mmCIF file with all atom_site columns, C-alpha atoms in Angstrom:
data_model
loop_
_atom_site.group_PDB
_atom_site.id
_atom_site.type_symbol
_atom_site.label_atom_id
_atom_site.label_alt_id
_atom_site.label_comp_id
_atom_site.label_asym_id
_atom_site.label_entity_id
_atom_site.label_seq_id
_atom_site.pdbx_PDB_ins_code
_atom_site.Cartn_x
_atom_site.Cartn_y
_atom_site.Cartn_z
_atom_site.occupancy
_atom_site.B_iso_or_equiv
_atom_site.pdbx_formal_charge
_atom_site.auth_seq_id
_atom_site.auth_comp_id
_atom_site.auth_asym_id
_atom_site.auth_atom_id
_atom_site.pdbx_PDB_model_num
ATOM 1   C CA . LYS A 1 1   ? -0.074  -0.027 -0.050  1.00 0.00 ? 222 LYS A CA 1
ATOM 2   C CA . VAL A 1 2   ? 2.189   2.777  -1.355  1.00 0.00 ? 223 VAL A CA 1
ATOM 3   C CA . ASP A 1 3   ? 1.296   6.524  -2.107  1.00 0.00 ? 224 ASP A CA 1
ATOM 4   C CA . TRP A 1 4   ? 0.275   5.903  -5.737  1.00 0.00 ? 225 TRP A CA 1
ATOM 5   C CA . ILE A 1 5   ? -2.546  3.602  -4.812  1.00 0.00 ? 226 ILE A CA 1
ATOM 6   C CA . SER A 1 6   ? -3.602  5.337  -1.606  1.00 0.00 ? 227 SER A CA 1
ATOM 7   C CA . GLN A 1 7   ? -3.302  8.947  -2.893  1.00 0.00 ? 228 GLN A CA 1
ATOM 8   C CA . HIS A 1 8   ? -1.965  9.436  -6.473  1.00 0.00 ? 229 HIS A CA 1
ATOM 9   C CA . SER A 1 9   ? -4.616  7.278  -8.107  1.00 0.00 ? 230 SER A CA 1
ATOM 10  C CA . VAL A 1 10  ? -7.559  7.808  -5.591  1.00 0.00 ? 231 VAL A CA 1
ATOM 11  C CA . ILE A 1 11  ? -7.532  11.729 -5.706  1.00 0.00 ? 232 ILE A CA 1
ATOM 12  C CA . PRO A 1 12  ? -7.158  11.960 -9.502  1.00 0.00 ? 233 PRO A CA 1
ATOM 13  C CA . ASP A 1 13  ? -10.050 9.506  -9.777  1.00 0.00 ? 234 ASP A CA 1
ATOM 14  C CA . TYR A 1 14  ? -12.158 11.863 -7.757  1.00 0.00 ? 235 TYR A CA 1
ATOM 15  C CA . PHE A 1 15  ? -11.150 14.746 -9.969  1.00 0.00 ? 236 PHE A CA 1
ATOM 16  C CA . ARG A 1 16  ? -12.204 12.611 -12.956 1.00 0.00 ? 237 ARG A CA 1
ATOM 17  C CA . GLN A 1 17  ? -15.536 11.595 -11.377 1.00 0.00 ? 238 GLN A CA 1
ATOM 18  C CA . GLN A 1 18  ? -16.312 15.190 -10.404 1.00 0.00 ? 239 GLN A CA 1
ATOM 19  C CA . PHE A 1 19  ? -15.720 16.218 -13.950 1.00 0.00 ? 240 PHE A CA 1
ATOM 20  C CA . TYR A 1 20  ? -18.123 13.540 -15.148 1.00 0.00 ? 241 TYR A CA 1
ATOM 21  C CA . ASP A 1 21  ? -20.798 14.551 -12.550 1.00 0.00 ? 242 ASP A CA 1
ATOM 22  C CA . THR A 1 22  ? -20.595 18.328 -13.048 1.00 0.00 ? 243 THR A CA 1
ATOM 23  C CA . GLY A 1 23  ? -18.998 18.881 -16.349 1.00 0.00 ? 244 GLY A CA 1
ATOM 24  C CA . GLU A 1 24  ? -16.743 21.520 -14.845 1.00 0.00 ? 245 GLU A CA 1
ATOM 25  C CA . LEU A 1 25  ? -13.109 21.427 -15.858 1.00 0.00 ? 246 LEU A CA 1
ATOM 26  C CA . PHE A 1 26  ? -12.217 24.172 -13.327 1.00 0.00 ? 247 PHE A CA 1
ATOM 27  C CA . PRO A 1 27  ? -14.061 23.279 -10.151 1.00 0.00 ? 248 PRO A CA 1
ATOM 28  C CA . GLU A 1 28  ? -13.690 25.084 -6.780  1.00 0.00 ? 249 GLU A CA 1
ATOM 29  C CA . PHE A 1 29  ? -14.963 22.786 -4.263  1.00 0.00 ? 250 PHE A CA 1
ATOM 30  C CA . ALA A 1 30  ? -14.354 19.127 -3.415  1.00 0.00 ? 251 ALA A CA 1
ATOM 31  C CA . ALA A 1 31  ? -17.294 18.022 -1.372  1.00 0.00 ? 252 ALA A CA 1
ATOM 32  C CA . ASN A 1 32  ? -16.116 14.518 -0.695  1.00 0.00 ? 253 ASN A CA 1
ATOM 33  C CA . LEU A 1 33  ? -12.500 15.189 0.226   1.00 0.00 ? 254 LEU A CA 1
ATOM 34  C CA . GLY A 1 34  ? -11.730 15.903 3.768   1.00 0.00 ? 255 GLY A CA 1
ATOM 35  C CA . GLY A 1 35  ? -15.320 16.600 4.603   1.00 0.00 ? 256 GLY A CA 1
ATOM 36  C CA . GLY A 1 36  ? -15.469 19.239 1.992   1.00 0.00 ? 257 GLY A CA 1
ATOM 37  C CA . GLN A 1 37  ? -12.575 21.511 1.057   1.00 0.00 ? 258 GLN A CA 1
ATOM 38  C CA . ASN A 1 38  ? -11.288 23.946 -1.568  1.00 0.00 ? 259 ASN A CA 1
ATOM 39  C CA . ILE A 1 39  ? -10.252 21.660 -4.426  1.00 0.00 ? 260 ILE A CA 1
ATOM 40  C CA . TYR A 1 40  ? -6.848  23.548 -4.733  1.00 0.00 ? 261 TYR A CA 1
ATOM 41  C CA . ASN A 1 41  ? -5.811  22.016 -1.433  1.00 0.00 ? 262 ASN A CA 1
ATOM 42  C CA . PHE A 1 42  ? -5.374  18.895 -3.566  1.00 0.00 ? 263 PHE A CA 1
ATOM 43  C CA . SER A 1 43  ? -3.878  20.524 -6.806  1.00 0.00 ? 264 SER A CA 1
ATOM 44  C CA . TYR A 1 44  ? -0.549  18.785 -6.013  1.00 0.00 ? 265 TYR A CA 1
ATOM 45  C CA . TYR A 1 45  ? -2.184  15.533 -7.118  1.00 0.00 ? 266 TYR A CA 1
ATOM 46  C CA . GLY A 1 46  ? -2.472  16.483 -10.666 1.00 0.00 ? 267 GLY A CA 1
ATOM 47  C CA . LEU A 1 47  ? -5.634  18.737 -10.856 1.00 0.00 ? 268 LEU A CA 1
ATOM 48  C CA . TYR A 1 48  ? -4.664  20.123 -14.263 1.00 0.00 ? 269 TYR A CA 1
ATOM 49  C CA . SER A 1 49  ? -1.818  17.772 -15.132 1.00 0.00 ? 270 SER A CA 1
ATOM 50  C CA . PRO A 1 50  ? -2.026  16.819 -18.753 1.00 0.00 ? 271 PRO A CA 1
ATOM 51  C CA . VAL A 1 51  ? -1.204  13.205 -17.749 1.00 0.00 ? 272 VAL A CA 1
ATOM 52  C CA . ILE A 1 52  ? -4.240  13.088 -15.582 1.00 0.00 ? 273 ILE A CA 1
ATOM 53  C CA . LEU A 1 53  ? -6.541  15.101 -17.904 1.00 0.00 ? 274 LEU A CA 1
ATOM 54  C CA . LEU A 1 54  ? -5.951  12.523 -20.566 1.00 0.00 ? 275 LEU A CA 1
ATOM 55  C CA . SER A 1 55  ? -7.659  10.004 -18.417 1.00 0.00 ? 276 SER A CA 1
ATOM 56  C CA . TYR A 1 56  ? -10.890 11.953 -18.616 1.00 0.00 ? 277 TYR A CA 1
ATOM 57  C CA . LEU A 1 57  ? -11.231 10.559 -22.200 1.00 0.00 ? 278 LEU A CA 1
ATOM 58  C CA . LEU A 1 58  ? -10.984 6.955  -20.811 1.00 0.00 ? 279 LEU A CA 1
ATOM 59  C CA . PRO A 1 59  ? -13.960 6.532  -18.361 1.00 0.00 ? 280 PRO A CA 1
ATOM 60  C CA . PHE A 1 60  ? -13.758 2.731  -18.886 1.00 0.00 ? 281 PHE A CA 1
ATOM 61  C CA . VAL A 1 61  ? -10.243 2.399  -17.597 1.00 0.00 ? 282 VAL A CA 1
ATOM 62  C CA . LYS A 1 62  ? -9.639  2.183  -13.844 1.00 0.00 ? 283 LYS A CA 1
ATOM 63  C CA . MET A 1 63  ? -7.621  5.022  -12.567 1.00 0.00 ? 284 MET A CA 1
ATOM 64  C CA . SER A 1 64  ? -5.184  2.632  -10.804 1.00 0.00 ? 285 SER A CA 1
ATOM 65  C CA . ASP A 1 65  ? -4.610  0.839  -13.989 1.00 0.00 ? 286 ASP A CA 1
ATOM 66  C CA . TYR A 1 66  ? -4.209  4.016  -15.851 1.00 0.00 ? 287 TYR A CA 1
ATOM 67  C CA . ILE A 1 67  ? -1.628  5.348  -13.383 1.00 0.00 ? 288 ILE A CA 1
ATOM 68  C CA . ILE A 1 68  ? 0.369   2.116  -13.748 1.00 0.00 ? 289 ILE A CA 1
ATOM 69  C CA . ALA A 1 69  ? 0.299   2.484  -17.565 1.00 0.00 ? 290 ALA A CA 1
ATOM 70  C CA . VAL A 1 70  ? 1.303   6.192  -17.639 1.00 0.00 ? 291 VAL A CA 1
ATOM 71  C CA . SER A 1 71  ? 4.173   5.590  -15.122 1.00 0.00 ? 292 SER A CA 1
ATOM 72  C CA . ILE A 1 72  ? 5.589   2.956  -17.460 1.00 0.00 ? 293 ILE A CA 1
ATOM 73  C CA . ALA A 1 73  ? 5.046   5.155  -20.512 1.00 0.00 ? 294 ALA A CA 1
ATOM 74  C CA . GLY A 1 74  ? 6.556   8.082  -18.627 1.00 0.00 ? 295 GLY A CA 1
ATOM 75  C CA . ILE A 1 75  ? 9.853   6.281  -18.275 1.00 0.00 ? 296 ILE A CA 1
ATOM 76  C CA . ALA A 1 76  ? 9.901   5.051  -21.784 1.00 0.00 ? 297 ALA A CA 1
ATOM 77  C CA . VAL A 1 77  ? 9.024   8.565  -23.231 1.00 0.00 ? 298 VAL A CA 1
ATOM 78  C CA . SER A 1 78  ? 11.794  10.154 -20.985 1.00 0.00 ? 299 SER A CA 1
ATOM 79  C CA . VAL A 1 79  ? 14.393  7.614  -22.087 1.00 0.00 ? 300 VAL A CA 1
ATOM 80  C CA . SER A 1 80  ? 13.388  8.182  -25.815 1.00 0.00 ? 301 SER A CA 1
ATOM 81  C CA . LEU A 1 81  ? 13.558  11.941 -25.463 1.00 0.00 ? 302 LEU A CA 1
ATOM 82  C CA . LEU A 1 82  ? 16.875  11.760 -23.592 1.00 0.00 ? 303 LEU A CA 1
ATOM 83  C CA . TYR A 1 83  ? 18.349  9.505  -26.281 1.00 0.00 ? 304 TYR A CA 1
ATOM 84  C CA . TYR A 1 84  ? 17.111  11.932 -29.099 1.00 0.00 ? 305 TYR A CA 1
ATOM 85  C CA . TRP A 1 85  ? 18.133  15.039 -27.390 1.00 0.00 ? 306 TRP A CA 1
ATOM 86  C CA . LEU A 1 86  ? 21.697  13.777 -26.844 1.00 0.00 ? 307 LEU A CA 1
ATOM 87  C CA . GLY A 1 87  ? 21.764  12.850 -30.553 1.00 0.00 ? 308 GLY A CA 1
ATOM 88  C CA . ARG A 1 88  ? 20.745  16.384 -31.426 1.00 0.00 ? 309 ARG A CA 1
ATOM 89  C CA . ARG A 1 89  ? 23.648  17.612 -29.318 1.00 0.00 ? 310 ARG A CA 1
ATOM 90  C CA . GLY A 1 90  ? 26.061  15.572 -31.304 1.00 0.00 ? 311 GLY A CA 1
ATOM 91  C CA . PHE A 1 91  ? 27.006  12.786 -28.696 1.00 0.00 ? 312 PHE A CA 1
ATOM 92  C CA . PRO A 1 92  ? 28.061  9.448  -30.208 1.00 0.00 ? 313 PRO A CA 1
ATOM 93  C CA . GLU A 1 93  ? 25.813  6.469  -30.291 1.00 0.00 ? 314 GLU A CA 1
ATOM 94  C CA . GLU A 1 94  ? 27.505  4.720  -27.367 1.00 0.00 ? 315 GLU A CA 1
ATOM 95  C CA . ILE A 1 95  ? 27.193  7.769  -25.135 1.00 0.00 ? 316 ILE A CA 1
ATOM 96  C CA . ARG A 1 96  ? 23.537  8.260  -26.070 1.00 0.00 ? 317 ARG A CA 1
ATOM 97  C CA . LEU A 1 97  ? 22.673  4.537  -25.403 1.00 0.00 ? 318 LEU A CA 1
ATOM 98  C CA . GLY A 1 98  ? 24.746  4.488  -22.181 1.00 0.00 ? 319 GLY A CA 1
ATOM 99  C CA . VAL A 1 99  ? 23.203  7.526  -20.618 1.00 0.00 ? 320 VAL A CA 1
ATOM 100 C CA . ALA A 1 100 ? 19.603  6.562  -21.713 1.00 0.00 ? 321 ALA A CA 1
ATOM 101 C CA . LEU A 1 101 ? 20.140  3.084  -20.143 1.00 0.00 ? 322 LEU A CA 1
ATOM 102 C CA . MET A 1 102 ? 21.533  4.561  -16.897 1.00 0.00 ? 323 MET A CA 1
ATOM 103 C CA . TYR A 1 103 ? 18.444  6.882  -16.694 1.00 0.00 ? 324 TYR A CA 1
ATOM 104 C CA . MET A 1 104 ? 16.139  3.900  -17.274 1.00 0.00 ? 325 MET A CA 1
ATOM 105 C CA . LEU A 1 105 ? 17.743  1.835  -14.544 1.00 0.00 ? 326 LEU A CA 1
ATOM 106 C CA . ALA A 1 106 ? 18.350  4.612  -12.025 1.00 0.00 ? 327 ALA A CA 1
ATOM 107 C CA . GLY A 1 107 ? 17.069  3.661  -8.681  1.00 0.00 ? 328 GLY A CA 1
ATOM 108 C CA . PRO A 1 108 ? 15.086  6.853  -8.020  1.00 0.00 ? 329 PRO A CA 1
ATOM 109 C CA . VAL A 1 109 ? 13.427  6.684  -11.340 1.00 0.00 ? 330 VAL A CA 1
ATOM 110 C CA . ILE A 1 110 ? 12.213  3.127  -10.890 1.00 0.00 ? 331 ILE A CA 1
ATOM 111 C CA . TYR A 1 111 ? 11.338  3.466  -7.213  1.00 0.00 ? 332 TYR A CA 1
ATOM 112 C CA . GLN A 1 112 ? 9.441   6.835  -7.486  1.00 0.00 ? 333 GLN A CA 1
ATOM 113 C CA . SER A 1 113 ? 7.534   5.688  -10.583 1.00 0.00 ? 334 SER A CA 1
ATOM 114 C CA . CYS A 1 114 ? 5.602   3.352  -8.280  1.00 0.00 ? 335 CYS A CA 1
ATOM 115 C CA . HIS A 1 115 ? 5.654   5.367  -5.089  1.00 0.00 ? 336 HIS A CA 1
ATOM 116 C CA . GLN A 1 116 ? 5.738   9.193  -5.231  1.00 0.00 ? 337 GLN A CA 1
ATOM 117 C CA . ILE A 1 117 ? 4.971   9.465  -8.952  1.00 0.00 ? 338 ILE A CA 1
ATOM 118 C CA . MET A 1 118 ? 5.009   13.247 -8.966  1.00 0.00 ? 339 MET A CA 1
ATOM 119 C CA . PHE A 1 119 ? 8.804   13.077 -8.336  1.00 0.00 ? 340 PHE A CA 1
ATOM 120 C CA . VAL A 1 120 ? 9.373   11.855 -11.947 1.00 0.00 ? 341 VAL A CA 1
ATOM 121 C CA . GLN A 1 121 ? 6.124   12.435 -13.817 1.00 0.00 ? 342 GLN A CA 1
ATOM 122 C CA . TYR A 1 122 ? 7.365   15.850 -15.028 1.00 0.00 ? 343 TYR A CA 1
ATOM 123 C CA . MET A 1 123 ? 10.576  14.498 -16.533 1.00 0.00 ? 344 MET A CA 1
ATOM 124 C CA . PRO A 1 124 ? 9.202   14.043 -20.198 1.00 0.00 ? 345 PRO A CA 1
ATOM 125 C CA . PHE A 1 125 ? 8.261   17.696 -20.300 1.00 0.00 ? 346 PHE A CA 1
ATOM 126 C CA . LEU A 1 126 ? 11.549  18.860 -18.856 1.00 0.00 ? 347 LEU A CA 1
ATOM 127 C CA . LEU A 1 127 ? 13.462  16.919 -21.577 1.00 0.00 ? 348 LEU A CA 1
ATOM 128 C CA . MET A 1 128 ? 10.997  18.278 -24.082 1.00 0.00 ? 349 MET A CA 1
ATOM 129 C CA . THR A 1 129 ? 11.905  21.755 -22.896 1.00 0.00 ? 350 THR A CA 1
ATOM 130 C CA . PHE A 1 130 ? 15.611  21.105 -23.391 1.00 0.00 ? 351 PHE A CA 1
ATOM 131 C CA . LEU A 1 131 ? 14.769  20.352 -27.069 1.00 0.00 ? 352 LEU A CA 1
ATOM 132 C CA . GLY A 1 132 ? 12.687  23.503 -27.185 1.00 0.00 ? 353 GLY A CA 1
ATOM 133 C CA . VAL A 1 133 ? 15.579  25.561 -25.836 1.00 0.00 ? 354 VAL A CA 1
ATOM 134 C CA . ASP A 1 134 ? 17.793  24.250 -28.711 1.00 0.00 ? 355 ASP A CA 1
ATOM 135 C CA . ARG A 1 135 ? 15.077  25.052 -31.185 1.00 0.00 ? 356 ARG A CA 1
ATOM 136 C CA . TYR A 1 136 ? 14.882  28.683 -29.760 1.00 0.00 ? 357 TYR A CA 1
ATOM 137 C CA . TRP A 1 137 ? 18.557  29.202 -30.252 1.00 0.00 ? 358 TRP A CA 1
ATOM 138 C CA . GLU A 1 138 ? 18.685  27.484 -33.695 1.00 0.00 ? 359 GLU A CA 1
ATOM 139 C CA . LYS A 1 139 ? 15.494  28.863 -35.274 1.00 0.00 ? 360 LYS A CA 1
ATOM 140 C CA . GLY A 1 140 ? 14.264  31.630 -32.931 1.00 0.00 ? 361 GLY A CA 1
ATOM 141 C CA . LYS A 1 141 ? 11.013  29.706 -32.305 1.00 0.00 ? 362 LYS A CA 1
ATOM 142 C CA . PRO A 1 142 ? 9.940   29.670 -28.679 1.00 0.00 ? 363 PRO A CA 1
ATOM 143 C CA . GLY A 1 143 ? 6.756   27.524 -29.040 1.00 0.00 ? 364 GLY A CA 1
ATOM 144 C CA . LEU A 1 144 ? 8.126   24.187 -27.885 1.00 0.00 ? 365 LEU A CA 1
ATOM 145 C CA . TYR A 1 145 ? 10.208  25.906 -25.039 1.00 0.00 ? 366 TYR A CA 1
ATOM 146 C CA . THR A 1 146 ? 7.039   27.701 -23.734 1.00 0.00 ? 367 THR A CA 1
ATOM 147 C CA . LEU A 1 147 ? 4.813   24.536 -23.968 1.00 0.00 ? 368 LEU A CA 1
ATOM 148 C CA . GLY A 1 148 ? 7.352   22.358 -22.277 1.00 0.00 ? 369 GLY A CA 1
ATOM 149 C CA . VAL A 1 149 ? 7.607   24.616 -19.256 1.00 0.00 ? 370 VAL A CA 1
ATOM 150 C CA . PHE A 1 150 ? 3.840   25.239 -19.137 1.00 0.00 ? 371 PHE A CA 1
ATOM 151 C CA . LEU A 1 151 ? 3.106   21.436 -19.103 1.00 0.00 ? 372 LEU A CA 1
ATOM 152 C CA . MET A 1 152 ? 5.841   20.788 -16.532 1.00 0.00 ? 373 MET A CA 1
ATOM 153 C CA . ILE A 1 153 ? 4.314   23.278 -14.176 1.00 0.00 ? 374 ILE A CA 1
ATOM 154 C CA . LEU A 1 154 ? 0.825   21.866 -14.561 1.00 0.00 ? 375 LEU A CA 1
ATOM 155 C CA . THR A 1 155 ? 2.238   18.326 -13.948 1.00 0.00 ? 376 THR A CA 1
ATOM 156 C CA . SER A 1 156 ? 4.102   19.233 -10.766 1.00 0.00 ? 377 SER A CA 1
ATOM 157 C CA . PHE A 1 157 ? 4.465   22.840 -9.669  1.00 0.00 ? 378 PHE A CA 1
ATOM 158 C CA . TYR A 1 158 ? 6.834   21.961 -6.937  1.00 0.00 ? 379 TYR A CA 1
ATOM 159 C CA . PHE A 1 159 ? 9.347   20.222 -9.023  1.00 0.00 ? 380 PHE A CA 1
ATOM 160 C CA . SER A 1 160 ? 8.952   22.640 -11.943 1.00 0.00 ? 381 SER A CA 1
ATOM 161 C CA . ILE A 1 161 ? 10.941  25.226 -9.809  1.00 0.00 ? 382 ILE A CA 1
ATOM 162 C CA . ALA A 1 162 ? 14.149  23.092 -9.967  1.00 0.00 ? 383 ALA A CA 1
ATOM 163 C CA . GLY A 1 163 ? 13.270  22.223 -13.580 1.00 0.00 ? 384 GLY A CA 1
ATOM 164 C CA . MET A 1 164 ? 13.118  25.847 -14.643 1.00 0.00 ? 385 MET A CA 1
ATOM 165 C CA . ALA A 1 165 ? 16.319  26.480 -12.856 1.00 0.00 ? 386 ALA A CA 1
ATOM 166 C CA . ALA A 1 166 ? 17.972  23.628 -14.910 1.00 0.00 ? 387 ALA A CA 1
ATOM 167 C CA . ILE A 1 167 ? 16.433  24.982 -18.174 1.00 0.00 ? 388 ILE A CA 1
ATOM 168 C CA . PHE A 1 168 ? 17.646  28.423 -17.465 1.00 0.00 ? 389 PHE A CA 1
ATOM 169 C CA . LEU A 1 169 ? 21.134  27.303 -16.693 1.00 0.00 ? 390 LEU A CA 1
ATOM 170 C CA . TYR A 1 170 ? 21.224  25.108 -19.728 1.00 0.00 ? 391 TYR A CA 1
ATOM 171 C CA . GLY A 1 171 ? 19.991  27.906 -22.080 1.00 0.00 ? 392 GLY A CA 1
ATOM 172 C CA . TRP A 1 172 ? 22.103  30.697 -20.547 1.00 0.00 ? 393 TRP A CA 1
ATOM 173 C CA . TYR A 1 173 ? 25.407  28.904 -20.580 1.00 0.00 ? 394 TYR A CA 1
ATOM 174 C CA . GLY A 1 174 ? 24.863  26.879 -23.695 1.00 0.00 ? 395 GLY A CA 1
ATOM 175 C CA . TYR A 1 175 ? 23.836  29.541 -26.164 1.00 0.00 ? 396 TYR A CA 1
ATOM 176 C CA . PRO A 1 176 ? 25.576  29.585 -29.611 1.00 0.00 ? 397 PRO A CA 1
ATOM 177 C CA . LYS A 1 177 ? 28.498  31.987 -29.984 1.00 0.00 ? 398 LYS A CA 1
ATOM 178 C CA . GLY A 1 178 ? 27.853  35.118 -31.924 1.00 0.00 ? 399 GLY A CA 1
ATOM 179 C CA . ILE A 1 179 ? 24.128  35.196 -31.245 1.00 0.00 ? 400 ILE A CA 1
ATOM 180 C CA . ARG A 1 180 ? 22.373  38.574 -31.155 1.00 0.00 ? 401 ARG A CA 1
ATOM 181 C CA . LYS A 1 181 ? 22.014  40.158 -27.775 1.00 0.00 ? 402 LYS A CA 1
ATOM 182 C CA . ARG A 1 182 ? 18.375  40.680 -28.274 1.00 0.00 ? 403 ARG A CA 1
ATOM 183 C CA . LYS A 1 183 ? 17.678  36.903 -28.583 1.00 0.00 ? 404 LYS A CA 1
ATOM 184 C CA . LEU A 1 184 ? 20.048  36.246 -25.607 1.00 0.00 ? 405 LEU A CA 1
ATOM 185 C CA . PHE A 1 185 ? 18.302  38.611 -23.255 1.00 0.00 ? 406 PHE A CA 1
ATOM 186 C CA . GLY A 1 186 ? 14.964  37.555 -24.472 1.00 0.00 ? 407 GLY A CA 1
ATOM 187 C CA . PHE A 1 187 ? 15.666  33.907 -23.435 1.00 0.00 ? 408 PHE A CA 1
ATOM 188 C CA . PRO A 1 188 ? 13.647  34.189 -20.088 1.00 0.00 ? 409 PRO A CA 1
ATOM 189 C CA . VAL A 1 189 ? 10.556  35.576 -21.871 1.00 0.00 ? 410 VAL A CA 1
ATOM 190 C CA . PRO A 1 190 ? 9.076   32.181 -23.006 1.00 0.00 ? 411 PRO A CA 1
ATOM 191 C CA . MET A 1 191 ? 9.542   30.844 -19.504 1.00 0.00 ? 412 MET A CA 1
ATOM 192 C CA . ILE A 1 192 ? 7.786   33.928 -18.040 1.00 0.00 ? 413 ILE A CA 1
ATOM 193 C CA . VAL A 1 193 ? 4.908   33.435 -20.556 1.00 0.00 ? 414 VAL A CA 1
ATOM 194 C CA . ALA A 1 194 ? 4.581   29.830 -19.457 1.00 0.00 ? 415 ALA A CA 1
ATOM 195 C CA . VAL A 1 195 ? 4.569   30.679 -15.761 1.00 0.00 ? 416 VAL A CA 1
ATOM 196 C CA . LEU A 1 196 ? 1.809   33.383 -16.323 1.00 0.00 ? 417 LEU A CA 1
ATOM 197 C CA . SER A 1 197 ? -0.281  30.962 -18.414 1.00 0.00 ? 418 SER A CA 1
ATOM 198 C CA . ALA A 1 198 ? -0.106  28.427 -15.603 1.00 0.00 ? 419 ALA A CA 1
ATOM 199 C CA . GLY A 1 199 ? -1.522  30.990 -13.299 1.00 0.00 ? 420 GLY A CA 1
ATOM 200 C CA . VAL A 1 200 ? -4.881  29.250 -13.679 1.00 0.00 ? 421 VAL A CA 1
ATOM 201 C CA . LEU A 1 201 ? -3.395  26.659 -11.346 1.00 0.00 ? 422 LEU A CA 1
ATOM 202 C CA . LEU A 1 202 ? -0.608  28.626 -9.488  1.00 0.00 ? 423 LEU A CA 1
ATOM 203 C CA . ILE A 1 203 ? -2.595  31.612 -8.308  1.00 0.00 ? 424 ILE A CA 1
ATOM 204 C CA . PRO A 1 204 ? -5.566  29.791 -6.533  1.00 0.00 ? 425 PRO A CA 1
ATOM 205 C CA . THR A 1 205 ? -3.124  27.178 -5.194  1.00 0.00 ? 426 THR A CA 1
ATOM 206 C CA . ALA A 1 206 ? -0.779  29.802 -3.832  1.00 0.00 ? 427 ALA A CA 1
ATOM 207 C CA . TYR A 1 207 ? -3.776  31.595 -2.253  1.00 0.00 ? 428 TYR A CA 1
ATOM 208 C CA . GLU A 1 208 ? -4.902  28.418 -0.426  1.00 0.00 ? 429 GLU A CA 1
ATOM 209 C CA . ILE A 1 209 ? -1.341  27.760 0.763   1.00 0.00 ? 430 ILE A CA 1
ATOM 210 C CA . LEU A 1 210 ? -1.053  31.313 2.128   1.00 0.00 ? 431 LEU A CA 1
ATOM 211 C CA . GLN A 1 211 ? -4.401  31.061 3.737   1.00 0.00 ? 432 GLN A CA 1
ATOM 212 C CA . ARG A 1 212 ? -3.138  28.116 5.739   1.00 0.00 ? 433 ARG A CA 1
#
């Protein structure tokens, strides 16, 4: 009886059921959680996570089975993105395979994927954002960069803080030589846009935290 079965599947299942009952994608009150509470008290459990929202399209799938499936898929997608990203950065095949394999077999990744899934569920979006940062430098297109940060925040707003720090350091110290200063100093803008866009989750959650 670990956290994913007692919390990380039960509470998202409540979110999904409430959506079916009310049709509201942005509810305010959870009548059956803790005797009735503001639903943003539970936003940590994936209230607007794209991983959980996808389950709304699958009412015939038990949430516990769904969480098992997306946890396995999350590792597979992360490994694939890591392998692809390293290839884009010019690393040789043996390095790409070795690093991807080390990630896949890393103790924290395997352990947390079946315990505290929030600790690793954001990783595909973090790796997607690294690809987006490269695209920003190469083509000046911020779309993938912004989307990756936005989805990472919705998936896990706590871990997105360290994720955004990693993205900022990667982009700031890895930019191509001879790039225009305007593009260089505009690098934080897509991240700021993503944070503001995620305000639909962050603002009411912050309000609830501060109230308590």
